[in-house]
mmCIF file with all atom_site columns, C-alpha atoms in Angstrom:
data_model
loop_
_atom_site.group_PDB
_atom_site.id
_atom_site.type_symbol
_atom_site.label_atom_id
_atom_site.label_alt_id
_atom_site.label_comp_id
_atom_site.label_asym_id
_atom_site.label_entity_id
_atom_site.label_seq_id
_atom_site.pdbx_PDB_ins_code
_atom_site.Cartn_x
_atom_site.Cartn_y
_atom_site.Cartn_z
_atom_site.occupancy
_atom_site.B_iso_or_equiv
_atom_site.pdbx_formal_charge
_atom_site.auth_seq_id
_atom_site.auth_comp_id
_atom_site.auth_asym_id
_atom_site.auth_atom_id
_atom_site.pdbx_PDB_model_num
ATOM 1   C CA . MET A 1 1   ? 10.099  98.167  112.069 1.00 0.00 ? 596 MET A CA 1
ATOM 2   C CA . VAL A 1 2   ? 10.025  94.367  112.294 1.00 0.00 ? 597 VAL A CA 1
ATOM 3   C CA . ARG A 1 3   ? 12.561  94.152  109.434 1.00 0.00 ? 598 ARG A CA 1
ATOM 4   C CA . ASN A 1 4   ? 14.961  96.520  111.221 1.00 0.00 ? 599 ASN A CA 1
ATOM 5   C CA . ILE A 1 5   ? 14.837  94.510  114.404 1.00 0.00 ? 600 ILE A CA 1
ATOM 6   C CA . ALA A 1 6   ? 15.482  91.305  112.445 1.00 0.00 ? 601 ALA A CA 1
ATOM 7   C CA . SER A 1 7   ? 18.494  92.907  110.747 1.00 0.00 ? 602 SER A CA 1
ATOM 8   C CA . TYR A 1 8   ? 19.983  94.009  114.081 1.00 0.00 ? 603 TYR A CA 1
ATOM 9   C CA . LEU A 1 9   ? 19.502  90.521  115.521 1.00 0.00 ? 604 LEU A CA 1
ATOM 10  C CA . LEU A 1 10  ? 21.225  88.932  112.519 1.00 0.00 ? 605 LEU A CA 1
ATOM 11  C CA . ILE A 1 11  ? 24.240  91.280  112.809 1.00 0.00 ? 606 ILE A CA 1
ATOM 12  C CA . ALA A 1 12  ? 24.506  90.635  116.560 1.00 0.00 ? 607 ALA A CA 1
ATOM 13  C CA . LEU A 1 13  ? 24.340  86.876  116.004 1.00 0.00 ? 608 LEU A CA 1
ATOM 14  C CA . THR A 1 14  ? 27.071  87.011  113.337 1.00 0.00 ? 609 THR A CA 1
ATOM 15  C CA . ILE A 1 15  ? 29.411  89.019  115.578 1.00 0.00 ? 610 ILE A CA 1
ATOM 16  C CA . SER A 1 16  ? 28.845  86.593  118.456 1.00 0.00 ? 611 SER A CA 1
ATOM 17  C CA . ILE A 1 17  ? 29.734  83.618  116.263 1.00 0.00 ? 612 ILE A CA 1
ATOM 18  C CA . ILE A 1 18  ? 32.971  85.262  115.054 1.00 0.00 ? 613 ILE A CA 1
ATOM 19  C CA . VAL A 1 19  ? 34.053  86.156  118.596 1.00 0.00 ? 614 VAL A CA 1
ATOM 20  C CA . TYR A 1 20  ? 33.268  82.638  119.824 1.00 0.00 ? 615 TYR A CA 1
ATOM 21  C CA . VAL A 1 21  ? 35.253  80.959  117.046 1.00 0.00 ? 616 VAL A CA 1
ATOM 22  C CA . SER A 1 22  ? 38.268  83.223  117.595 1.00 0.00 ? 617 SER A CA 1
ATOM 23  C CA . PHE A 1 23  ? 38.430  82.395  121.303 1.00 0.00 ? 618 PHE A CA 1
ATOM 24  C CA . GLN A 1 24  ? 38.017  78.672  120.722 1.00 0.00 ? 619 GLN A CA 1
ATOM 25  C CA . SER A 1 25  ? 40.837  78.414  118.128 1.00 0.00 ? 620 SER A CA 1
ATOM 26  C CA . ASN A 1 26  ? 44.283  77.510  119.490 1.00 0.00 ? 621 ASN A CA 1
ATOM 27  C CA . GLU A 1 27  ? 46.025  77.860  116.092 1.00 0.00 ? 622 GLU A CA 1
ATOM 28  C CA . THR A 1 28  ? 48.743  80.517  115.822 1.00 0.00 ? 623 THR A CA 1
ATOM 29  C CA . ILE A 1 29  ? 50.497  81.744  112.720 1.00 0.00 ? 624 ILE A CA 1
ATOM 30  C CA . ASP A 1 30  ? 54.255  81.127  112.800 1.00 0.00 ? 625 ASP A CA 1
ATOM 31  C CA . LEU A 1 31  ? 56.138  83.611  110.645 1.00 0.00 ? 626 LEU A CA 1
ATOM 32  C CA . SER A 1 32  ? 59.564  82.871  112.112 1.00 0.00 ? 627 SER A CA 1
ATOM 33  C CA . GLY A 1 33  ? 60.496  80.388  109.428 1.00 0.00 ? 628 GLY A CA 1
ATOM 34  C CA . LYS A 1 34  ? 59.829  82.625  106.438 1.00 0.00 ? 629 LYS A CA 1
ATOM 35  C CA . TYR A 1 35  ? 60.636  86.017  107.861 1.00 0.00 ? 630 TYR A CA 1
ATOM 36  C CA . SER A 1 36  ? 63.405  85.419  110.407 1.00 0.00 ? 631 SER A CA 1
ATOM 37  C CA . THR A 1 37  ? 66.756  87.193  109.955 1.00 0.00 ? 632 THR A CA 1
ATOM 38  C CA . LYS A 1 38  ? 68.561  84.374  111.711 1.00 0.00 ? 633 LYS A CA 1
ATOM 39  C CA . ASP A 1 39  ? 71.756  83.260  109.931 1.00 0.00 ? 634 ASP A CA 1
ATOM 40  C CA . LEU A 1 40  ? 71.526  86.124  107.423 1.00 0.00 ? 635 LEU A CA 1
ATOM 41  C CA . SER A 1 41  ? 74.546  88.362  106.884 1.00 0.00 ? 636 SER A CA 1
ATOM 42  C CA . LEU A 1 42  ? 73.465  91.937  107.612 1.00 0.00 ? 637 LEU A CA 1
ATOM 43  C CA . ASN A 1 43  ? 76.917  93.545  107.339 1.00 0.00 ? 638 ASN A CA 1
ATOM 44  C CA . TYR A 1 44  ? 77.439  95.077  103.909 1.00 0.00 ? 639 TYR A CA 1
ATOM 45  C CA . THR A 1 45  ? 80.999  95.906  102.921 1.00 0.00 ? 640 THR A CA 1
ATOM 46  C CA . VAL A 1 46  ? 82.949  97.011  99.868  1.00 0.00 ? 641 VAL A CA 1
ATOM 47  C CA . SER A 1 47  ? 85.341  94.359  98.611  1.00 0.00 ? 642 SER A CA 1
ATOM 48  C CA . ASN A 1 48  ? 89.063  94.976  98.740  1.00 0.00 ? 643 ASN A CA 1
ATOM 49  C CA . ASP A 1 49  ? 91.055  95.857  95.659  1.00 0.00 ? 644 ASP A CA 1
ATOM 50  C CA . ALA A 1 50  ? 93.153  93.059  94.225  1.00 0.00 ? 645 ALA A CA 1
ATOM 51  C CA . ASP A 1 51  ? 96.185  94.675  95.804  1.00 0.00 ? 646 ASP A CA 1
ATOM 52  C CA . LYS A 1 52  ? 96.020  93.575  99.452  1.00 0.00 ? 647 LYS A CA 1
ATOM 53  C CA . ASP A 1 53  ? 98.605  96.160  100.464 1.00 0.00 ? 648 ASP A CA 1
ATOM 54  C CA . ASN A 1 54  ? 96.131  98.973  99.825  1.00 0.00 ? 649 ASN A CA 1
ATOM 55  C CA . ASN A 1 55  ? 94.026  99.092  102.992 1.00 0.00 ? 650 ASN A CA 1
ATOM 56  C CA . LEU A 1 56  ? 90.531  100.557 102.787 1.00 0.00 ? 651 LEU A CA 1
ATOM 57  C CA . TYR A 1 57  ? 90.983  102.278 106.121 1.00 0.00 ? 652 TYR A CA 1
ATOM 58  C CA . SER A 1 58  ? 93.689  104.602 107.391 1.00 0.00 ? 653 SER A CA 1
ATOM 59  C CA . LYS A 1 59  ? 94.151  106.383 110.683 1.00 0.00 ? 654 LYS A CA 1
ATOM 60  C CA . SER A 1 60  ? 94.772  110.106 110.989 1.00 0.00 ? 655 SER A CA 1
ATOM 61  C CA . LYS A 1 61  ? 94.955  112.636 113.815 1.00 0.00 ? 656 LYS A CA 1
ATOM 62  C CA . THR A 1 62  ? 91.685  114.262 112.826 1.00 0.00 ? 657 THR A CA 1
ATOM 63  C CA . SER A 1 63  ? 89.491  111.155 112.646 1.00 0.00 ? 658 SER A CA 1
ATOM 64  C CA . ASP A 1 64  ? 89.589  107.515 113.705 1.00 0.00 ? 659 ASP A CA 1
ATOM 65  C CA . TYR A 1 65  ? 89.254  106.107 110.220 1.00 0.00 ? 660 TYR A CA 1
ATOM 66  C CA . LYS A 1 66  ? 88.807  107.321 106.674 1.00 0.00 ? 661 LYS A CA 1
ATOM 67  C CA . PHE A 1 67  ? 87.003  105.124 104.158 1.00 0.00 ? 662 PHE A CA 1
ATOM 68  C CA . SER A 1 68  ? 88.336  104.951 100.634 1.00 0.00 ? 663 SER A CA 1
ATOM 69  C CA . PRO A 1 69  ? 86.236  103.141 98.027  1.00 0.00 ? 664 PRO A CA 1
ATOM 70  C CA . TYR A 1 70  ? 87.751  101.407 95.034  1.00 0.00 ? 665 TYR A CA 1
ATOM 71  C CA . LEU A 1 71  ? 88.084  104.112 92.378  1.00 0.00 ? 666 LEU A CA 1
ATOM 72  C CA . GLY A 1 72  ? 89.139  102.066 89.372  1.00 0.00 ? 667 GLY A CA 1
ATOM 73  C CA . LYS A 1 73  ? 91.701  103.363 86.907  1.00 0.00 ? 668 LYS A CA 1
ATOM 74  C CA . SER A 1 74  ? 90.659  107.025 87.116  1.00 0.00 ? 669 SER A CA 1
ATOM 75  C CA . PHE A 1 75  ? 93.122  109.771 88.026  1.00 0.00 ? 670 PHE A CA 1
ATOM 76  C CA . VAL A 1 76  ? 91.609  109.949 91.518  1.00 0.00 ? 671 VAL A CA 1
ATOM 77  C CA . GLY A 1 77  ? 92.119  106.196 91.752  1.00 0.00 ? 672 GLY A CA 1
ATOM 78  C CA . PHE A 1 78  ? 95.753  106.698 90.708  1.00 0.00 ? 673 PHE A CA 1
ATOM 79  C CA . LYS A 1 79  ? 96.606  109.317 93.303  1.00 0.00 ? 674 LYS A CA 1
ATOM 80  C CA . GLU A 1 80  ? 94.720  107.545 96.095  1.00 0.00 ? 675 GLU A CA 1
ATOM 81  C CA . ALA A 1 81  ? 96.368  104.199 95.332  1.00 0.00 ? 676 ALA A CA 1
ATOM 82  C CA . LEU A 1 82  ? 99.767  105.912 95.333  1.00 0.00 ? 677 LEU A CA 1
ATOM 83  C CA . ALA A 1 83  ? 98.947  107.692 98.597  1.00 0.00 ? 678 ALA A CA 1
ATOM 84  C CA . PHE A 1 84  ? 97.951  104.430 100.300 1.00 0.00 ? 679 PHE A CA 1
ATOM 85  C CA . LYS A 1 85  ? 101.242 102.873 99.248  1.00 0.00 ? 680 LYS A CA 1
ATOM 86  C CA . GLU A 1 86  ? 103.217 105.899 100.426 1.00 0.00 ? 681 GLU A CA 1
ATOM 87  C CA . SER A 1 87  ? 101.591 106.607 103.791 1.00 0.00 ? 682 SER A CA 1
ATOM 88  C CA . GLY A 1 88  ? 98.367  104.672 104.186 1.00 0.00 ? 683 GLY A CA 1
ATOM 89  C CA . GLY A 1 89  ? 96.603  107.864 103.109 1.00 0.00 ? 684 GLY A CA 1
ATOM 90  C CA . ASP A 1 90  ? 97.653  109.761 106.252 1.00 0.00 ? 685 ASP A CA 1
ATOM 91  C CA . TYR A 1 91  ? 98.102  113.503 105.673 1.00 0.00 ? 686 TYR A CA 1
ATOM 92  C CA . PHE A 1 92  ? 100.073 113.841 108.917 1.00 0.00 ? 687 PHE A CA 1
ATOM 93  C CA . SER A 1 93  ? 102.567 111.033 108.373 1.00 0.00 ? 688 SER A CA 1
ATOM 94  C CA . ILE A 1 94  ? 106.340 111.542 108.671 1.00 0.00 ? 689 ILE A CA 1
ATOM 95  C CA . ASN A 1 95  ? 108.473 108.516 107.814 1.00 0.00 ? 690 ASN A CA 1
ATOM 96  C CA . SER A 1 96  ? 111.874 107.541 109.198 1.00 0.00 ? 691 SER A CA 1
ATOM 97  C CA . PHE A 1 97  ? 113.654 109.432 106.386 1.00 0.00 ? 692 PHE A CA 1
ATOM 98  C CA . GLY A 1 98  ? 111.739 112.655 107.081 1.00 0.00 ? 693 GLY A CA 1
ATOM 99  C CA . TYR A 1 99  ? 109.356 112.466 104.110 1.00 0.00 ? 694 TYR A CA 1
ATOM 100 C CA . LEU A 1 100 ? 106.119 114.283 104.770 1.00 0.00 ? 695 LEU A CA 1
ATOM 101 C CA . GLY A 1 101 ? 102.380 113.855 104.415 1.00 0.00 ? 696 GLY A CA 1
ATOM 102 C CA . LYS A 1 102 ? 99.965  111.732 102.464 1.00 0.00 ? 697 LYS A CA 1
ATOM 103 C CA . TYR A 1 103 ? 102.252 111.531 99.419  1.00 0.00 ? 698 TYR A CA 1
ATOM 104 C CA . GLN A 1 104 ? 105.560 111.526 101.328 1.00 0.00 ? 699 GLN A CA 1
ATOM 105 C CA . PHE A 1 105 ? 107.284 114.589 99.888  1.00 0.00 ? 700 PHE A CA 1
ATOM 106 C CA . GLY A 1 106 ? 110.879 115.512 100.585 1.00 0.00 ? 701 GLY A CA 1
ATOM 107 C CA . GLU A 1 107 ? 111.644 119.113 101.517 1.00 0.00 ? 702 GLU A CA 1
ATOM 108 C CA . GLU A 1 108 ? 113.764 119.725 98.411  1.00 0.00 ? 703 GLU A CA 1
ATOM 109 C CA . THR A 1 109 ? 110.945 118.610 96.127  1.00 0.00 ? 704 THR A CA 1
ATOM 110 C CA . LEU A 1 110 ? 108.549 120.880 97.997  1.00 0.00 ? 705 LEU A CA 1
ATOM 111 C CA . LYS A 1 111 ? 110.841 123.846 97.381  1.00 0.00 ? 706 LYS A CA 1
ATOM 112 C CA . MET A 1 112 ? 110.821 123.159 93.647  1.00 0.00 ? 707 MET A CA 1
ATOM 113 C CA . ILE A 1 113 ? 107.038 123.505 93.574  1.00 0.00 ? 708 ILE A CA 1
ATOM 114 C CA . GLY A 1 114 ? 106.979 126.644 95.721  1.00 0.00 ? 709 GLY A CA 1
ATOM 115 C CA . ILE A 1 115 ? 106.493 125.288 99.247  1.00 0.00 ? 710 ILE A CA 1
ATOM 116 C CA . ASN A 1 116 ? 109.061 126.523 101.755 1.00 0.00 ? 711 ASN A CA 1
ATOM 117 C CA . ASN A 1 117 ? 107.282 125.817 105.021 1.00 0.00 ? 712 ASN A CA 1
ATOM 118 C CA . PRO A 1 118 ? 107.159 122.052 105.710 1.00 0.00 ? 713 PRO A CA 1
ATOM 119 C CA . THR A 1 119 ? 105.249 122.526 108.969 1.00 0.00 ? 714 THR A CA 1
ATOM 120 C CA . LYS A 1 120 ? 102.475 124.446 107.239 1.00 0.00 ? 715 LYS A CA 1
ATOM 121 C CA . PHE A 1 121 ? 102.479 121.867 104.440 1.00 0.00 ? 716 PHE A CA 1
ATOM 122 C CA . LEU A 1 122 ? 102.032 118.980 106.886 1.00 0.00 ? 717 LEU A CA 1
ATOM 123 C CA . LYS A 1 123 ? 99.038  120.676 108.530 1.00 0.00 ? 718 LYS A CA 1
ATOM 124 C CA . SER A 1 124 ? 97.246  121.424 105.247 1.00 0.00 ? 719 SER A CA 1
ATOM 125 C CA . PRO A 1 125 ? 95.580  118.534 103.372 1.00 0.00 ? 720 PRO A CA 1
ATOM 126 C CA . GLY A 1 126 ? 94.481  120.964 100.654 1.00 0.00 ? 721 GLY A CA 1
ATOM 127 C CA . LEU A 1 127 ? 98.042  122.107 100.049 1.00 0.00 ? 722 LEU A CA 1
ATOM 128 C CA . GLN A 1 128 ? 99.234  118.502 99.909  1.00 0.00 ? 723 GLN A CA 1
ATOM 129 C CA . GLU A 1 129 ? 96.725  117.725 97.156  1.00 0.00 ? 724 GLU A CA 1
ATOM 130 C CA . LYS A 1 130 ? 97.885  120.790 95.193  1.00 0.00 ? 725 LYS A CA 1
ATOM 131 C CA . ALA A 1 131 ? 101.489 119.702 95.693  1.00 0.00 ? 726 ALA A CA 1
ATOM 132 C CA . PHE A 1 132 ? 100.787 116.280 94.222  1.00 0.00 ? 727 PHE A CA 1
ATOM 133 C CA . ILE A 1 133 ? 99.203  117.790 91.102  1.00 0.00 ? 728 ILE A CA 1
ATOM 134 C CA . ALA A 1 134 ? 101.998 120.343 90.669  1.00 0.00 ? 729 ALA A CA 1
ATOM 135 C CA . ASN A 1 135 ? 104.772 117.786 91.105  1.00 0.00 ? 730 ASN A CA 1
ATOM 136 C CA . SER A 1 136 ? 103.087 115.386 88.673  1.00 0.00 ? 731 SER A CA 1
ATOM 137 C CA . ALA A 1 137 ? 102.736 118.190 86.093  1.00 0.00 ? 732 ALA A CA 1
ATOM 138 C CA . ARG A 1 138 ? 106.404 119.111 86.483  1.00 0.00 ? 733 ARG A CA 1
ATOM 139 C CA . ASN A 1 139 ? 107.527 115.480 86.192  1.00 0.00 ? 734 ASN A CA 1
ATOM 140 C CA . LYS A 1 140 ? 105.341 114.994 83.125  1.00 0.00 ? 735 LYS A CA 1
ATOM 141 C CA . TRP A 1 141 ? 107.050 117.934 81.426  1.00 0.00 ? 736 TRP A CA 1
ATOM 142 C CA . ILE A 1 142 ? 110.546 116.645 82.290  1.00 0.00 ? 737 ILE A CA 1
ATOM 143 C CA . LEU A 1 143 ? 109.663 113.166 81.028  1.00 0.00 ? 738 LEU A CA 1
ATOM 144 C CA . ARG A 1 144 ? 107.557 114.245 78.031  1.00 0.00 ? 739 ARG A CA 1
ATOM 145 C CA . ARG A 1 145 ? 109.969 112.774 75.462  1.00 0.00 ? 740 ARG A CA 1
ATOM 146 C CA . ASP A 1 146 ? 110.370 109.528 77.380  1.00 0.00 ? 741 ASP A CA 1
ATOM 147 C CA . ILE A 1 147 ? 106.594 109.226 77.678  1.00 0.00 ? 742 ILE A CA 1
ATOM 148 C CA . LYS A 1 148 ? 106.326 109.672 73.917  1.00 0.00 ? 743 LYS A CA 1
ATOM 149 C CA . ASN A 1 149 ? 109.115 107.199 73.151  1.00 0.00 ? 744 ASN A CA 1
ATOM 150 C CA . PHE A 1 150 ? 108.490 104.428 75.684  1.00 0.00 ? 745 PHE A CA 1
ATOM 151 C CA . VAL A 1 151 ? 104.751 104.227 76.451  1.00 0.00 ? 746 VAL A CA 1
ATOM 152 C CA . GLY A 1 152 ? 103.467 101.021 74.897  1.00 0.00 ? 747 GLY A CA 1
ATOM 153 C CA . ARG A 1 153 ? 106.876 99.364  74.789  1.00 0.00 ? 748 ARG A CA 1
ATOM 154 C CA . ARG A 1 154 ? 107.649 96.260  76.799  1.00 0.00 ? 749 ARG A CA 1
ATOM 155 C CA . ILE A 1 155 ? 110.505 96.383  79.322  1.00 0.00 ? 750 ILE A CA 1
ATOM 156 C CA . ASN A 1 156 ? 111.401 93.391  81.507  1.00 0.00 ? 751 ASN A CA 1
ATOM 157 C CA . GLY A 1 157 ? 108.129 91.695  80.629  1.00 0.00 ? 752 GLY A CA 1
ATOM 158 C CA . PHE A 1 158 ? 105.604 94.480  81.239  1.00 0.00 ? 753 PHE A CA 1
ATOM 159 C CA . ILE A 1 159 ? 104.101 97.266  79.147  1.00 0.00 ? 754 ILE A CA 1
ATOM 160 C CA . VAL A 1 160 ? 105.243 100.801 80.005  1.00 0.00 ? 755 VAL A CA 1
ATOM 161 C CA . THR A 1 161 ? 102.378 103.260 80.688  1.00 0.00 ? 756 THR A CA 1
ATOM 162 C CA . GLU A 1 162 ? 102.269 106.968 81.424  1.00 0.00 ? 757 GLU A CA 1
ATOM 163 C CA . SER A 1 163 ? 100.811 106.462 84.905  1.00 0.00 ? 758 SER A CA 1
ATOM 164 C CA . GLY A 1 164 ? 103.588 103.995 85.725  1.00 0.00 ? 759 GLY A CA 1
ATOM 165 C CA . ILE A 1 165 ? 106.198 106.532 84.624  1.00 0.00 ? 760 ILE A CA 1
ATOM 166 C CA . LEU A 1 166 ? 104.640 109.314 86.738  1.00 0.00 ? 761 LEU A CA 1
ATOM 167 C CA . ALA A 1 167 ? 104.353 107.053 89.779  1.00 0.00 ? 762 ALA A CA 1
ATOM 168 C CA . ALA A 1 168 ? 107.996 106.011 89.447  1.00 0.00 ? 763 ALA A CA 1
ATOM 169 C CA . ALA A 1 169 ? 108.997 109.681 89.093  1.00 0.00 ? 764 ALA A CA 1
ATOM 170 C CA . HIS A 1 170 ? 107.153 110.431 92.326  1.00 0.00 ? 765 HIS A CA 1
ATOM 171 C CA . LEU A 1 171 ? 109.127 107.680 94.035  1.00 0.00 ? 766 LEU A CA 1
ATOM 172 C CA . ALA A 1 172 ? 112.592 108.216 92.601  1.00 0.00 ? 767 ALA A CA 1
ATOM 173 C CA . GLY A 1 173 ? 112.582 111.524 90.738  1.00 0.00 ? 768 GLY A CA 1
ATOM 174 C CA . PRO A 1 174 ? 112.332 111.968 86.961  1.00 0.00 ? 769 PRO A CA 1
ATOM 175 C CA . GLY A 1 175 ? 116.098 111.605 86.445  1.00 0.00 ? 770 GLY A CA 1
ATOM 176 C CA . ASN A 1 176 ? 116.125 108.041 87.755  1.00 0.00 ? 771 ASN A CA 1
ATOM 177 C CA . VAL A 1 177 ? 113.110 107.165 85.629  1.00 0.00 ? 772 VAL A CA 1
ATOM 178 C CA . LYS A 1 178 ? 114.948 108.397 82.529  1.00 0.00 ? 773 LYS A CA 1
ATOM 179 C CA . LYS A 1 179 ? 117.908 106.197 83.431  1.00 0.00 ? 774 LYS A CA 1
ATOM 180 C CA . TYR A 1 180 ? 115.660 103.165 83.860  1.00 0.00 ? 775 TYR A CA 1
ATOM 181 C CA . LEU A 1 181 ? 113.847 103.675 80.563  1.00 0.00 ? 776 LEU A CA 1
ATOM 182 C CA . ARG A 1 182 ? 116.898 104.542 78.490  1.00 0.00 ? 777 ARG A CA 1
ATOM 183 C CA . SER A 1 183 ? 118.815 101.535 79.845  1.00 0.00 ? 778 SER A CA 1
ATOM 184 C CA . TYR A 1 184 ? 115.790 99.337  79.125  1.00 0.00 ? 779 TYR A CA 1
ATOM 185 C CA . GLY A 1 185 ? 115.497 98.356  82.769  1.00 0.00 ? 780 GLY A CA 1
ATOM 186 C CA . LEU A 1 186 ? 119.151 97.739  83.573  1.00 0.00 ? 781 LEU A CA 1
ATOM 187 C CA . ASP A 1 187 ? 119.544 100.877 85.751  1.00 0.00 ? 782 ASP A CA 1
ATOM 188 C CA . ASN A 1 188 ? 116.838 100.229 88.340  1.00 0.00 ? 783 ASN A CA 1
ATOM 189 C CA . PHE A 1 189 ? 117.058 102.730 91.216  1.00 0.00 ? 784 PHE A CA 1
ATOM 190 C CA . ALA A 1 190 ? 115.809 101.641 94.669  1.00 0.00 ? 785 ALA A CA 1
ATOM 191 C CA . ASP A 1 191 ? 114.784 103.960 97.529  1.00 0.00 ? 786 ASP A CA 1
ATOM 192 C CA . GLY A 1 192 ? 115.763 103.599 101.187 1.00 0.00 ? 787 GLY A CA 1
ATOM 193 C CA . PHE A 1 193 ? 113.132 100.907 101.737 1.00 0.00 ? 788 PHE A CA 1
ATOM 194 C CA . GLY A 1 194 ? 114.250 98.898  98.707  1.00 0.00 ? 789 GLY A CA 1
ATOM 195 C CA . THR A 1 195 ? 111.330 99.893  96.465  1.00 0.00 ? 790 THR A CA 1
ATOM 196 C CA . THR A 1 196 ? 112.465 100.161 92.849  1.00 0.00 ? 791 THR A CA 1
ATOM 197 C CA . VAL A 1 197 ? 111.512 102.265 89.846  1.00 0.00 ? 792 VAL A CA 1
ATOM 198 C CA . GLN A 1 198 ? 110.366 99.094  88.102  1.00 0.00 ? 793 GLN A CA 1
ATOM 199 C CA . ASN A 1 199 ? 108.170 98.137  91.058  1.00 0.00 ? 794 ASN A CA 1
ATOM 200 C CA . TYR A 1 200 ? 106.242 101.422 90.847  1.00 0.00 ? 795 TYR A CA 1
ATOM 201 C CA . MET A 1 201 ? 106.040 101.348 87.050  1.00 0.00 ? 796 MET A CA 1
ATOM 202 C CA . LYS A 1 202 ? 104.374 97.937  87.189  1.00 0.00 ? 797 LYS A CA 1
ATOM 203 C CA . ARG A 1 203 ? 102.255 98.555  90.294  1.00 0.00 ? 798 ARG A CA 1
ATOM 204 C CA . PHE A 1 204 ? 100.687 101.782 89.030  1.00 0.00 ? 799 PHE A CA 1
ATOM 205 C CA . SER A 1 205 ? 100.390 100.999 85.336  1.00 0.00 ? 800 SER A CA 1
ATOM 206 C CA . GLY A 1 206 ? 97.265  101.597 83.292  1.00 0.00 ? 801 GLY A CA 1
ATOM 207 C CA . TYR A 1 207 ? 95.678  104.530 85.156  1.00 0.00 ? 802 TYR A CA 1
ATOM 208 C CA . ASP A 1 208 ? 94.241  107.527 83.299  1.00 0.00 ? 803 ASP A CA 1
ATOM 209 C CA . THR A 1 209 ? 96.631  110.417 83.972  1.00 0.00 ? 804 THR A CA 1
ATOM 210 C CA . SER A 1 210 ? 95.477  112.629 81.095  1.00 0.00 ? 805 SER A CA 1
ATOM 211 C CA . PHE A 1 211 ? 94.204  115.063 83.744  1.00 0.00 ? 806 PHE A CA 1
ATOM 212 C CA . VAL A 1 212 ? 97.822  116.016 84.474  1.00 0.00 ? 807 VAL A CA 1
ATOM 213 C CA . LYS A 1 213 ? 99.092  118.661 82.044  1.00 0.00 ? 808 LYS A CA 1
ATOM 214 C CA . ALA A 1 214 ? 102.843 118.909 81.501  1.00 0.00 ? 809 ALA A CA 1
ATOM 215 C CA . ASN A 1 215 ? 104.088 122.166 83.029  1.00 0.00 ? 810 ASN A CA 1
ATOM 216 C CA . LYS A 1 216 ? 107.724 123.102 83.469  1.00 0.00 ? 811 LYS A CA 1
ATOM 217 C CA . ARG A 1 217 ? 106.930 125.801 86.044  1.00 0.00 ? 812 ARG A CA 1
ATOM 218 C CA . ALA A 1 218 ? 104.132 124.095 87.959  1.00 0.00 ? 813 ALA A CA 1
ATOM 219 C CA . LYS A 1 219 ? 103.716 125.399 91.503  1.00 0.00 ? 814 LYS A CA 1
ATOM 220 C CA . ALA A 1 220 ? 101.493 124.388 94.396  1.00 0.00 ? 815 ALA A CA 1
ATOM 221 C CA . ILE A 1 221 ? 101.408 127.999 95.645  1.00 0.00 ? 816 ILE A CA 1
#
């Protein structure tokens, strides 16, 4: 019994000492120096592609902004880079010459790939993506011999690639690309804004366009 009382007294005395010391101490622990977020950059962003003309953001009627990450030299990277150059990636864009959508198609080109309703086309992002694939497949078939004969050759200081040829065909039509290649760069068509076949062949060179299969009768519908 005496031992129990002594134990209780010792515990009570220890607690009293701890409480007393804690109230007497004026020292505070300052964590602000080691753990402050002051002057730290807390905004994480994706760096821009080397091409400053390709904005990472584009406005559309359906949303304020659409984010497009850098997609490298993949086929998706190819078509998205081309779309940003054409329209800023806006599915609902119509330029001053009447070209439509994300990839800026003319009505005659749309007819060749089975699209006869431009209004419906402009309202359908899915159809626009199908149209891009179909038109690329058709152009690849038309230019199949030129792709075989000129890819890897140097014209006006740059190496010709399949993706550059397909991009230029999207801009100017396959006939004008043939003229450029077969004249070794002397016949260099320019569109209404002054953009040339050579400009697109250089700008969009080196992408993987093996996904596109040459098809004479390719249709979006």
